[in-house]
Amino acid sequence: MIIALDGPAAAGKGTLTRKLAEYYNLAMLDTGLIYRAVGLKAVLKGDPSDNGIAIEAAKSLKPLDLEMKNIRGEGAAKYASLVAAIPAVRDILLGFQQDFAHNPPVGKSGSILDGRDIGTIVCPDTKFKLYITASLEVRTDRRYKELQERGEEAIRSAVLDDMKARDQRDSTRALSPLTPARDAKIIDSSYFNAEEVFSLAKKFIDSQT
Ligand code: CDP
């Protein structure tokens, strides 16, 4: 079983991924972390939107890079969306993601990947495609609360602006823009709690088996 879970920032992908992974015994990959690590590596060398710098960072990516300090911060998210718009970077990272999806560790029943283009590009053949979204207001509140809980300084209006800019960049880039696959089950989580979202996702997945 391969579950492809896509959606914009702070839509609830992480929580749903963990719940589905536990329920269906799946290995999980947060593909955003890969782009975040490439973004952070690139910015150490200069401008992350520079093709040469971003491509070098993607080529030299190692598993340990996913544990870089500040990888979950908003700076990393911004750099991630800059390197993510470069086609050669996406190309380099595609093989790693597909390999993970198709070769789960022994003992696991499959894999779940969350990101922006899992259902459309990384794993287009799976029938288990979910697209989770929520209103910009709700997503801003969630991310703002998350940052506060982690002790990071945050200003709500800045979180909103960053999220808007990132949504815009992710949805309008030429290659692999953020968009639901045609056969994805779309769940708007604005008015549902995590448990309710999980129930809806589970119902869809079970209906596909
Ligand atoms: O946690 P959040 O949803 O805010 O972001 P993320 O999933 O960690 O992704 C950070 C950025 O990486 C996104 O804004 C995208 O630009 C990029 N990304 C992507 O292009 N493709 C993916 N499969 C995953 C992330």
JSON list of C-alpha atoms and ligand atoms in Angstrom, two decimals:
[
{"chain": "A", "resi": 1, "resn": "MET", "atom": "CA", "xyz": [0.00, 0.00, 0.00]},
{"chain": "A", "resi": 2, "resn": "ILE", "atom": "CA", "xyz": [1.27, 3.47, -0.92]},
{"chain": "A", "resi": 3, "resn": "ILE", "atom": "CA", "xyz": [-0.63, 6.48, 0.40]},
{"chain": "A", "resi": 4, "resn": "ALA", "atom": "CA", "xyz": [0.02, 9.82, -1.32]},
{"chain": "A", "resi": 5, "resn": "LEU", "atom": "CA", "xyz": [-0.97, 12.78, 0.81]},
{"chain": "A", "resi": 6, "resn": "ASP", "atom": "CA", "xyz": [-0.70, 16.31, -0.59]},
{"chain": "A", "resi": 7, "resn": "GLY", "atom": "CA", "xyz": [-1.81, 19.77, 0.42]},
{"chain": "A", "resi": 8, "resn": "PRO", "atom": "CA", "xyz": [-0.73, 23.31, 1.26]},
{"chain": "A", "resi": 9, "resn": "ALA", "atom": "CA", "xyz": [1.23, 24.43, 4.34]},
{"chain": "A", "resi": 10, "resn": "ALA", "atom": "CA", "xyz": [-0.27, 23.71, 7.77]},
{"chain": "A", "resi": 11, "resn": "ALA", "atom": "CA", "xyz": [-3.28, 21.86, 6.36]},
{"chain": "A", "resi": 12, "resn": "GLY", "atom": "CA", "xyz": [-2.75, 19.01, 8.83]},
{"chain": "A", "resi": 13, "resn": "LYS", "atom": "CA", "xyz": [-0.67, 16.65, 6.68]},
{"chain": "A", "resi": 14, "resn": "GLY", "atom": "CA", "xyz": [1.80, 15.77, 9.44]},
{"chain": "A", "resi": 15, "resn": "THR", "atom": "CA", "xyz": [-0.81, 14.74, 11.98]},
{"chain": "A", "resi": 16, "resn": "LEU", "atom": "CA", "xyz": [-2.82, 12.75, 9.45]},
{"chain": "A", "resi": 17, "resn": "THR", "atom": "CA", "xyz": [0.33, 11.06, 8.14]},
{"chain": "A", "resi": 18, "resn": "ARG", "atom": "CA", "xyz": [1.28, 9.87, 11.62]},
{"chain": "A", "resi": 19, "resn": "LYS", "atom": "CA", "xyz": [-2.21, 8.54, 12.33]},
{"chain": "A", "resi": 20, "resn": "LEU", "atom": "CA", "xyz": [-2.49, 6.70, 8.99]},
{"chain": "A", "resi": 21, "resn": "ALA", "atom": "CA", "xyz": [1.05, 5.32, 9.30]},
{"chain": "A", "resi": 22, "resn": "GLU", "atom": "CA", "xyz": [0.26, 3.86, 12.69]},
{"chain": "A", "resi": 23, "resn": "TYR", "atom": "CA", "xyz": [-3.13, 2.47, 11.67]},
{"chain": "A", "resi": 24, "resn": "TYR", "atom": "CA", "xyz": [-1.99, 0.82, 8.43]},
{"chain": "A", "resi": 25, "resn": "ASN", "atom": "CA", "xyz": [1.56, 0.00, 9.65]},
{"chain": "A", "resi": 26, "resn": "LEU", "atom": "CA", "xyz": [3.31, 2.18, 7.04]},
{"chain": "A", "resi": 27, "resn": "ALA", "atom": "CA", "xyz": [6.77, 3.72, 6.79]},
{"chain": "A", "resi": 28, "resn": "MET", "atom": "CA", "xyz": [6.41, 7.49, 6.52]},
{"chain": "A", "resi": 29, "resn": "LEU", "atom": "CA", "xyz": [8.29, 10.18, 4.67]},
{"chain": "A", "resi": 30, "resn": "ASP", "atom": "CA", "xyz": [7.69, 13.89, 5.14]},
{"chain": "A", "resi": 31, "resn": "THR", "atom": "CA", "xyz": [8.99, 15.01, 1.74]},
{"chain": "A", "resi": 32, "resn": "GLY", "atom": "CA", "xyz": [8.86, 18.65, 2.85]},
{"chain": "A", "resi": 33, "resn": "LEU", "atom": "CA", "xyz": [11.83, 17.89, 5.11]},
{"chain": "A", "resi": 34, "resn": "ILE", "atom": "CA", "xyz": [13.90, 16.97, 2.06]},
{"chain": "A", "resi": 35, "resn": "TYR", "atom": "CA", "xyz": [13.20, 20.30, 0.37]},
{"chain": "A", "resi": 36, "resn": "ARG", "atom": "CA", "xyz": [13.76, 22.11, 3.66]},
{"chain": "A", "resi": 37, "resn": "ALA", "atom": "CA", "xyz": [17.18, 20.46, 4.06]},
{"chain": "A", "resi": 38, "resn": "VAL", "atom": "CA", "xyz": [18.16, 21.38, 0.50]},
{"chain": "A", "resi": 39, "resn": "GLY", "atom": "CA", "xyz": [16.99, 24.96, 1.13]},
{"chain": "A", "resi": 40, "resn": "LEU", "atom": "CA", "xyz": [19.03, 25.25, 4.32]},
{"chain": "A", "resi": 41, "resn": "LYS", "atom": "CA", "xyz": [22.13, 23.76, 2.68]},
{"chain": "A", "resi": 42, "resn": "ALA", "atom": "CA", "xyz": [21.75, 26.11, -0.28]},
{"chain": "A", "resi": 43, "resn": "VAL", "atom": "CA", "xyz": [21.41, 29.24, 1.83]},
{"chain": "A", "resi": 44, "resn": "LEU", "atom": "CA", "xyz": [24.70, 28.42, 3.56]},
{"chain": "A", "resi": 45, "resn": "LYS", "atom": "CA", "xyz": [26.35, 28.80, 0.15]},
{"chain": "A", "resi": 46, "resn": "GLY", "atom": "CA", "xyz": [24.43, 31.86, -1.07]},
{"chain": "A", "resi": 47, "resn": "ASP", "atom": "CA", "xyz": [21.12, 32.55, -2.82]},
{"chain": "A", "resi": 48, "resn": "PRO", "atom": "CA", "xyz": [18.83, 29.46, -2.61]},
{"chain": "A", "resi": 49, "resn": "SER", "atom": "CA", "xyz": [17.03, 30.46, -5.81]},
{"chain": "A", "resi": 50, "resn": "ASP", "atom": "CA", "xyz": [20.30, 30.28, -7.75]},
{"chain": "A", "resi": 51, "resn": "ASN", "atom": "CA", "xyz": [20.14, 27.13, -9.90]},
{"chain": "A", "resi": 52, "resn": "GLY", "atom": "CA", "xyz": [23.80, 26.15, -9.46]},
{"chain": "A", "resi": 53, "resn": "ILE", "atom": "CA", "xyz": [23.77, 26.54, -5.69]},
{"chain": "A", "resi": 54, "resn": "ALA", "atom": "CA", "xyz": [20.44, 24.71, -5.23]},
{"chain": "A", "resi": 55, "resn": "ILE", "atom": "CA", "xyz": [21.41, 21.84, -7.54]},
{"chain": "A", "resi": 56, "resn": "GLU", "atom": "CA", "xyz": [24.70, 21.33, -5.68]},
{"chain": "A", "resi": 57, "resn": "ALA", "atom": "CA", "xyz": [22.81, 21.27, -2.37]},
{"chain": "A", "resi": 58, "resn": "ALA", "atom": "CA", "xyz": [20.35, 18.67, -3.71]},
{"chain": "A", "resi": 59, "resn": "LYS", "atom": "CA", "xyz": [23.13, 16.48, -5.10]},
{"chain": "A", "resi": 60, "resn": "SER", "atom": "CA", "xyz": [25.02, 16.46, -1.80]},
{"chain": "A", "resi": 61, "resn": "LEU", "atom": "CA", "xyz": [21.96, 15.70, 0.36]},
{"chain": "A", "resi": 62, "resn": "LYS", "atom": "CA", "xyz": [22.55, 13.07, 3.05]},
{"chain": "A", "resi": 63, "resn": "PRO", "atom": "CA", "xyz": [20.07, 11.46, 5.48]},
{"chain": "A", "resi": 64, "resn": "LEU", "atom": "CA", "xyz": [21.69, 13.30, 8.40]},
{"chain": "A", "resi": 65, "resn": "ASP", "atom": "CA", "xyz": [20.83, 16.64, 6.74]},
{"chain": "A", "resi": 66, "resn": "LEU", "atom": "CA", "xyz": [17.17, 15.99, 7.59]},
{"chain": "A", "resi": 67, "resn": "GLU", "atom": "CA", "xyz": [18.13, 16.53, 11.23]},
{"chain": "A", "resi": 68, "resn": "MET", "atom": "CA", "xyz": [19.58, 20.01, 10.66]},
{"chain": "A", "resi": 69, "resn": "LYS", "atom": "CA", "xyz": [18.85, 22.60, 13.32]},
{"chain": "A", "resi": 70, "resn": "ASN", "atom": "CA", "xyz": [15.90, 24.90, 12.44]},
{"chain": "A", "resi": 71, "resn": "ILE", "atom": "CA", "xyz": [14.67, 22.52, 9.75]},
{"chain": "A", "resi": 72, "resn": "ARG", "atom": "CA", "xyz": [11.08, 22.94, 10.98]},
{"chain": "A", "resi": 73, "resn": "GLY", "atom": "CA", "xyz": [11.29, 26.74, 11.15]},
{"chain": "A", "resi": 74, "resn": "GLU", "atom": "CA", "xyz": [9.65, 29.23, 8.82]},
{"chain": "A", "resi": 75, "resn": "GLY", "atom": "CA", "xyz": [13.00, 30.28, 7.33]},
{"chain": "A", "resi": 76, "resn": "ALA", "atom": "CA", "xyz": [13.63, 26.73, 6.15]},
{"chain": "A", "resi": 77, "resn": "ALA", "atom": "CA", "xyz": [10.09, 26.60, 4.72]},
{"chain": "A", "resi": 78, "resn": "LYS", "atom": "CA", "xyz": [10.74, 29.69, 2.63]},
{"chain": "A", "resi": 79, "resn": "TYR", "atom": "CA", "xyz": [14.11, 28.45, 1.33]},
{"chain": "A", "resi": 80, "resn": "ALA", "atom": "CA", "xyz": [12.45, 25.08, 0.61]},
{"chain": "A", "resi": 81, "resn": "SER", "atom": "CA", "xyz": [9.85, 26.65, -1.64]},
{"chain": "A", "resi": 82, "resn": "LEU", "atom": "CA", "xyz": [12.57, 28.56, -3.51]},
{"chain": "A", "resi": 83, "resn": "VAL", "atom": "CA", "xyz": [14.70, 25.49, -4.29]},
{"chain": "A", "resi": 84, "resn": "ALA", "atom": "CA", "xyz": [11.52, 23.48, -4.93]},
{"chain": "A", "resi": 85, "resn": "ALA", "atom": "CA", "xyz": [10.68, 25.67, -7.93]},
{"chain": "A", "resi": 86, "resn": "ILE", "atom": "CA", "xyz": [13.88, 24.60, -9.73]},
{"chain": "A", "resi": 87, "resn": "PRO", "atom": "CA", "xyz": [13.12, 21.64, -12.06]},
{"chain": "A", "resi": 88, "resn": "ALA", "atom": "CA", "xyz": [16.59, 20.07, -11.78]},
{"chain": "A", "resi": 89, "resn": "VAL", "atom": "CA", "xyz": [16.31, 20.03, -7.99]},
{"chain": "A", "resi": 90, "resn": "ARG", "atom": "CA", "xyz": [12.94, 18.23, -8.17]},
{"chain": "A", "resi": 91, "resn": "ASP", "atom": "CA", "xyz": [14.42, 15.76, -10.62]},
{"chain": "A", "resi": 92, "resn": "ILE", "atom": "CA", "xyz": [17.31, 14.90, -8.31]},
{"chain": "A", "resi": 93, "resn": "LEU", "atom": "CA", "xyz": [14.94, 14.34, -5.36]},
{"chain": "A", "resi": 94, "resn": "LEU", "atom": "CA", "xyz": [12.36, 12.34, -7.31]},
{"chain": "A", "resi": 95, "resn": "GLY", "atom": "CA", "xyz": [14.31, 9.08, -7.36]},
{"chain": "A", "resi": 96, "resn": "PHE", "atom": "CA", "xyz": [14.92, 9.13, -3.61]},
{"chain": "A", "resi": 97, "resn": "GLN", "atom": "CA", "xyz": [11.19, 9.60, -2.91]},
{"chain": "A", "resi": 98, "resn": "GLN", "atom": "CA", "xyz": [10.08, 6.89, -5.34]},
{"chain": "A", "resi": 99, "resn": "ASP", "atom": "CA", "xyz": [12.63, 4.51, -3.94]},
{"chain": "A", "resi": 100, "resn": "PHE", "atom": "CA", "xyz": [11.32, 5.10, -0.43]},
{"chain": "A", "resi": 101, "resn": "ALA", "atom": "CA", "xyz": [7.71, 4.63, -1.58]},
{"chain": "A", "resi": 102, "resn": "HIS", "atom": "CA", "xyz": [8.34, 1.33, -3.34]},
{"chain": "A", "resi": 103, "resn": "ASN", "atom": "CA", "xyz": [10.77, -0.23, -0.86]},
{"chain": "A", "resi": 104, "resn": "PRO", "atom": "CA", "xyz": [9.39, 0.07, 2.65]},
{"chain": "A", "resi": 105, "resn": "PRO", "atom": "CA", "xyz": [11.49, -1.51, 5.40]},
{"chain": "A", "resi": 106, "resn": "VAL", "atom": "CA", "xyz": [10.89, -5.17, 6.27]},
{"chain": "A", "resi": 107, "resn": "GLY", "atom": "CA", "xyz": [7.91, -5.49, 8.64]},
{"chain": "A", "resi": 108, "resn": "LYS", "atom": "CA", "xyz": [6.02, -2.53, 7.18]},
{"chain": "A", "resi": 109, "resn": "SER", "atom": "CA", "xyz": [2.92, -3.02, 5.02]},
{"chain": "A", "resi": 110, "resn": "GLY", "atom": "CA", "xyz": [3.71, -0.10, 2.73]},
{"chain": "A", "resi": 111, "resn": "SER", "atom": "CA", "xyz": [4.49, 3.59, 2.86]},
{"chain": "A", "resi": 112, "resn": "ILE", "atom": "CA", "xyz": [2.91, 7.00, 3.18]},
{"chain": "A", "resi": 113, "resn": "LEU", "atom": "CA", "xyz": [4.49, 10.13, 1.71]},
{"chain": "A", "resi": 114, "resn": "ASP", "atom": "CA", "xyz": [3.25, 13.63, 2.31]},
{"chain": "A", "resi": 115, "resn": "GLY", "atom": "CA", "xyz": [4.11, 16.68, 0.23]},
{"chain": "A", "resi": 116, "resn": "ARG", "atom": "CA", "xyz": [2.89, 18.73, -2.70]},
{"chain": "A", "resi": 117, "resn": "ASP", "atom": "CA", "xyz": [3.20, 16.45, -5.76]},
{"chain": "A", "resi": 118, "resn": "ILE", "atom": "CA", "xyz": [3.08, 12.91, -4.37]},
{"chain": "A", "resi": 119, "resn": "GLY", "atom": "CA", "xyz": [-0.23, 11.99, -6.03]},
{"chain": "A", "resi": 120, "resn": "THR", "atom": "CA", "xyz": [0.53, 13.81, -9.26]},
{"chain": "A", "resi": 121, "resn": "ILE", "atom": "CA", "xyz": [4.24, 13.11, -9.90]},
{"chain": "A", "resi": 122, "resn": "VAL", "atom": "CA", "xyz": [5.98, 10.92, -7.30]},
{"chain": "A", "resi": 123, "resn": "CYS", "atom": "CA", "xyz": [3.41, 8.11, -7.00]},
{"chain": "A", "resi": 124, "resn": "PRO", "atom": "CA", "xyz": [0.79, 8.74, -9.70]},
{"chain": "A", "resi": 125, "resn": "ASP", "atom": "CA", "xyz": [-0.13, 5.04, -9.92]},
{"chain": "A", "resi": 126, "resn": "THR", "atom": "CA", "xyz": [-1.38, 4.56, -6.40]},
{"chain": "A", "resi": 127, "resn": "LYS", "atom": "CA", "xyz": [-5.13, 4.58, -5.88]},
{"chain": "A", "resi": 128, "resn": "PHE", "atom": "CA", "xyz": [-4.76, 5.91, -2.33]},
{"chain": "A", "resi": 129, "resn": "LYS", "atom": "CA", "xyz": [-4.50, 9.64, -2.96]},
{"chain": "A", "resi": 130, "resn": "LEU", "atom": "CA", "xyz": [-5.56, 12.24, -0.45]},
{"chain": "A", "resi": 131, "resn": "TYR", "atom": "CA", "xyz": [-5.48, 16.03, -0.73]},
{"chain": "A", "resi": 132, "resn": "ILE", "atom": "CA", "xyz": [-5.96, 17.84, 2.53]},
{"chain": "A", "resi": 133, "resn": "THR", "atom": "CA", "xyz": [-6.58, 21.54, 2.73]},
{"chain": "A", "resi": 134, "resn": "ALA", "atom": "CA", "xyz": [-8.06, 24.25, 4.98]},
{"chain": "A", "resi": 135, "resn": "SER", "atom": "CA", "xyz": [-8.76, 27.96, 4.72]},
{"chain": "A", "resi": 136, "resn": "LEU", "atom": "CA", "xyz": [-5.81, 30.35, 4.85]},
{"chain": "A", "resi": 137, "resn": "GLU", "atom": "CA", "xyz": [-7.11, 31.76, 8.16]},
{"chain": "A", "resi": 138, "resn": "VAL", "atom": "CA", "xyz": [-7.29, 28.35, 9.81]},
{"chain": "A", "resi": 139, "resn": "ARG", "atom": "CA", "xyz": [-3.89, 27.30, 8.49]},
{"chain": "A", "resi": 140, "resn": "THR", "atom": "CA", "xyz": [-2.32, 30.55, 9.70]},
{"chain": "A", "resi": 141, "resn": "ASP", "atom": "CA", "xyz": [-3.77, 30.01, 13.19]},
{"chain": "A", "resi": 142, "resn": "ARG", "atom": "CA", "xyz": [-2.46, 26.45, 13.28]},
{"chain": "A", "resi": 143, "resn": "ARG", "atom": "CA", "xyz": [1.06, 27.39, 12.17]},
{"chain": "A", "resi": 144, "resn": "TYR", "atom": "CA", "xyz": [1.14, 30.39, 14.53]},
{"chain": "A", "resi": 145, "resn": "LYS", "atom": "CA", "xyz": [0.16, 28.18, 17.47]},
{"chain": "A", "resi": 146, "resn": "GLU", "atom": "CA", "xyz": [2.68, 25.52, 16.44]},
{"chain": "A", "resi": 147, "resn": "LEU", "atom": "CA", "xyz": [5.51, 28.10, 16.35]},
{"chain": "A", "resi": 148, "resn": "GLN", "atom": "CA", "xyz": [4.51, 29.50, 19.72]},
{"chain": "A", "resi": 149, "resn": "GLU", "atom": "CA", "xyz": [4.40, 26.04, 21.25]},
{"chain": "A", "resi": 150, "resn": "ARG", "atom": "CA", "xyz": [7.92, 25.41, 19.99]},
{"chain": "A", "resi": 151, "resn": "GLY", "atom": "CA", "xyz": [9.03, 28.63, 21.69]},
{"chain": "A", "resi": 152, "resn": "GLU", "atom": "CA", "xyz": [9.75, 30.39, 18.38]},
{"chain": "A", "resi": 153, "resn": "GLU", "atom": "CA", "xyz": [9.06, 34.08, 18.13]},
{"chain": "A", "resi": 154, "resn": "ALA", "atom": "CA", "xyz": [6.20, 34.65, 15.70]},
{"chain": "A", "resi": 155, "resn": "ILE", "atom": "CA", "xyz": [3.95, 37.49, 14.57]},
{"chain": "A", "resi": 156, "resn": "ARG", "atom": "CA", "xyz": [0.61, 36.30, 13.25]},
{"chain": "A", "resi": 157, "resn": "SER", "atom": "CA", "xyz": [0.48, 38.78, 10.36]},
{"chain": "A", "resi": 158, "resn": "ALA", "atom": "CA", "xyz": [3.98, 37.73, 9.25]},
{"chain": "A", "resi": 159, "resn": "VAL", "atom": "CA", "xyz": [3.00, 34.04, 9.41]},
{"chain": "A", "resi": 160, "resn": "LEU", "atom": "CA", "xyz": [-0.02, 34.85, 7.24]},
{"chain": "A", "resi": 161, "resn": "ASP", "atom": "CA", "xyz": [2.08, 36.77, 4.69]},
{"chain": "A", "resi": 162, "resn": "ASP", "atom": "CA", "xyz": [4.73, 34.02, 4.52]},
{"chain": "A", "resi": 163, "resn": "MET", "atom": "CA", "xyz": [2.10, 31.36, 4.05]},
{"chain": "A", "resi": 164, "resn": "LYS", "atom": "CA", "xyz": [0.35, 33.33, 1.29]},
{"chain": "A", "resi": 165, "resn": "ALA", "atom": "CA", "xyz": [3.63, 33.90, -0.55]},
{"chain": "A", "resi": 166, "resn": "ARG", "atom": "CA", "xyz": [4.56, 30.23, -0.25]},
{"chain": "A", "resi": 167, "resn": "ASP", "atom": "CA", "xyz": [1.10, 29.01, -1.39]},
{"chain": "A", "resi": 168, "resn": "GLN", "atom": "CA", "xyz": [1.40, 31.31, -4.39]},
{"chain": "A", "resi": 169, "resn": "ARG", "atom": "CA", "xyz": [4.91, 30.08, -5.27]},
{"chain": "A", "resi": 170, "resn": "ASP", "atom": "CA", "xyz": [3.96, 26.41, -4.78]},
{"chain": "A", "resi": 171, "resn": "SER", "atom": "CA", "xyz": [0.78, 26.67, -6.86]},
{"chain": "A", "resi": 172, "resn": "THR", "atom": "CA", "xyz": [2.15, 28.65, -9.77]},
{"chain": "A", "resi": 173, "resn": "ARG", "atom": "CA", "xyz": [5.56, 27.06, -10.41]},
{"chain": "A", "resi": 174, "resn": "ALA", "atom": "CA", "xyz": [5.95, 25.53, -13.84]},
{"chain": "A", "resi": 175, "resn": "LEU", "atom": "CA", "xyz": [6.95, 22.03, -12.74]},
{"chain": "A", "resi": 176, "resn": "SER", "atom": "CA", "xyz": [4.89, 19.97, -10.24]},
{"chain": "A", "resi": 177, "resn": "PRO", "atom": "CA", "xyz": [2.68, 22.78, -8.99]},
{"chain": "A", "resi": 178, "resn": "LEU", "atom": "CA", "xyz": [0.58, 22.13, -5.90]},
{"chain": "A", "resi": 179, "resn": "THR", "atom": "CA", "xyz": [-2.70, 20.76, -7.22]},
{"chain": "A", "resi": 180, "resn": "PRO", "atom": "CA", "xyz": [-4.87, 17.77, -6.32]},
{"chain": "A", "resi": 181, "resn": "ALA", "atom": "CA", "xyz": [-4.53, 14.69, -8.52]},
{"chain": "A", "resi": 182, "resn": "ARG", "atom": "CA", "xyz": [-7.68, 14.13, -10.52]},
{"chain": "A", "resi": 183, "resn": "ASP", "atom": "CA", "xyz": [-8.51, 10.98, -8.53]},
{"chain": "A", "resi": 184, "resn": "ALA", "atom": "CA", "xyz": [-7.56, 12.34, -5.10]},
{"chain": "A", "resi": 185, "resn": "LYS", "atom": "CA", "xyz": [-10.04, 12.45, -2.24]},
{"chain": "A", "resi": 186, "resn": "ILE", "atom": "CA", "xyz": [-10.14, 16.11, -1.18]},
{"chain": "A", "resi": 187, "resn": "ILE", "atom": "CA", "xyz": [-10.68, 16.80, 2.51]},
{"chain": "A", "resi": 188, "resn": "ASP", "atom": "CA", "xyz": [-11.19, 20.34, 3.79]},
{"chain": "A", "resi": 189, "resn": "SER", "atom": "CA", "xyz": [-10.06, 20.18, 7.40]},
{"chain": "A", "resi": 190, "resn": "SER", "atom": "CA", "xyz": [-11.13, 23.73, 8.32]},
{"chain": "A", "resi": 191, "resn": "TYR", "atom": "CA", "xyz": [-14.01, 22.57, 10.49]},
{"chain": "A", "resi": 192, "resn": "PHE", "atom": "CA", "xyz": [-12.83, 19.09, 11.48]},
{"chain": "A", "resi": 193, "resn": "ASN", "atom": "CA", "xyz": [-10.53, 18.01, 14.26]},
{"chain": "A", "resi": 194, "resn": "ALA", "atom": "CA", "xyz": [-7.66, 15.56, 13.69]},
{"chain": "A", "resi": 195, "resn": "GLU", "atom": "CA", "xyz": [-9.74, 12.53, 14.66]},
{"chain": "A", "resi": 196, "resn": "GLU", "atom": "CA", "xyz": [-12.55, 13.48, 12.24]},
{"chain": "A", "resi": 197, "resn": "VAL", "atom": "CA", "xyz": [-10.08, 14.04, 9.40]},
{"chain": "A", "resi": 198, "resn": "PHE", "atom": "CA", "xyz": [-8.54, 10.64, 10.11]},
{"chain": "A", "resi": 199, "resn": "SER", "atom": "CA", "xyz": [-11.99, 8.99, 9.98]},
{"chain": "A", "resi": 200, "resn": "LEU", "atom": "CA", "xyz": [-12.75, 10.56, 6.59]},
{"chain": "A", "resi": 201, "resn": "ALA", "atom": "CA", "xyz": [-9.36, 9.53, 5.20]},
{"chain": "A", "resi": 202, "resn": "LYS", "atom": "CA", "xyz": [-9.70, 5.97, 6.53]},
{"chain": "A", "resi": 203, "resn": "LYS", "atom": "CA", "xyz": [-13.19, 5.65, 5.05]},
{"chain": "A", "resi": 204, "resn": "PHE", "atom": "CA", "xyz": [-11.85, 6.64, 1.63]},
{"chain": "A", "resi": 205, "resn": "ILE", "atom": "CA", "xyz": [-8.83, 4.33, 1.81]},
{"chain": "A", "resi": 206, "resn": "ASP", "atom": "CA", "xyz": [-10.93, 1.37, 2.92]},
{"chain": "A", "resi": 207, "resn": "SER", "atom": "CA", "xyz": [-13.35, 2.04, 0.05]},
{"chain": "A", "resi": 208, "resn": "GLN", "atom": "CA", "xyz": [-10.44, 1.72, -2.42]},
{"chain": "A", "resi": 209, "resn": "THR", "atom": "CA", "xyz": [-9.26, -1.71, -1.19]},
{"chain": "B", "resi": 1, "resn": "CDP", "atom": "O1", "xyz": [5.12, 21.97, 6.87]},
{"chain": "B", "resi": 1, "resn": "CDP", "atom": "P1", "xyz": [4.63, 22.73, 5.68]},
{"chain": "B", "resi": 1, "resn": "CDP", "atom": "O2", "xyz": [3.40, 22.14, 5.09]},
{"chain": "B", "resi": 1, "resn": "CDP", "atom": "O3", "xyz": [4.54, 24.19, 5.94]},
{"chain": "B", "resi": 1, "resn": "CDP", "atom": "O4", "xyz": [5.78, 22.67, 4.57]},
{"chain": "B", "resi": 1, "resn": "CDP", "atom": "P2", "xyz": [6.57, 21.40, 4.04]},
{"chain": "B", "resi": 1, "resn": "CDP", "atom": "O5", "xyz": [5.63, 20.29, 3.71]},
{"chain": "B", "resi": 1, "resn": "CDP", "atom": "O6", "xyz": [7.67, 21.09, 4.99]},
{"chain": "B", "resi": 1, "resn": "CDP", "atom": "O7", "xyz": [7.19, 21.95, 2.65]},
{"chain": "B", "resi": 1, "resn": "CDP", "atom": "C1", "xyz": [8.04, 23.06, 2.59]},
{"chain": "B", "resi": 1, "resn": "CDP", "atom": "C2", "xyz": [8.12, 23.51, 1.13]},
{"chain": "B", "resi": 1, "resn": "CDP", "atom": "O8", "xyz": [8.79, 22.50, 0.36]},
{"chain": "B", "resi": 1, "resn": "CDP", "atom": "C3", "xyz": [6.78, 23.71, 0.42]},
{"chain": "B", "resi": 1, "resn": "CDP", "atom": "O9", "xyz": [6.26, 25.01, 0.58]},
{"chain": "B", "resi": 1, "resn": "CDP", "atom": "C4", "xyz": [7.12, 23.40, -1.04]},
{"chain": "B", "resi": 1, "resn": "CDP", "atom": "O10", "xyz": [7.62, 24.53, -1.71]},
{"chain": "B", "resi": 1, "resn": "CDP", "atom": "C5", "xyz": [8.24, 22.39, -0.95]},
{"chain": "B", "resi": 1, "resn": "CDP", "atom": "N1", "xyz": [7.80, 21.01, -1.21]},
{"chain": "B", "resi": 1, "resn": "CDP", "atom": "C6", "xyz": [7.59, 20.62, -2.51]},
{"chain": "B", "resi": 1, "resn": "CDP", "atom": "O11", "xyz": [7.75, 21.41, -3.43]},
{"chain": "B", "resi": 1, "resn": "CDP", "atom": "N2", "xyz": [7.26, 19.33, -2.82]},
{"chain": "B", "resi": 1, "resn": "CDP", "atom": "C7", "xyz": [7.07, 18.44, -1.84]},
{"chain": "B", "resi": 1, "resn": "CDP", "atom": "N3", "xyz": [6.75, 17.18, -2.17]},
{"chain": "B", "resi": 1, "resn": "CDP", "atom": "C8", "xyz": [7.21, 18.82, -0.49]},
{"chain": "B", "resi": 1, "resn": "CDP", "atom": "C9", "xyz": [7.57, 20.12, -0.20]}
]
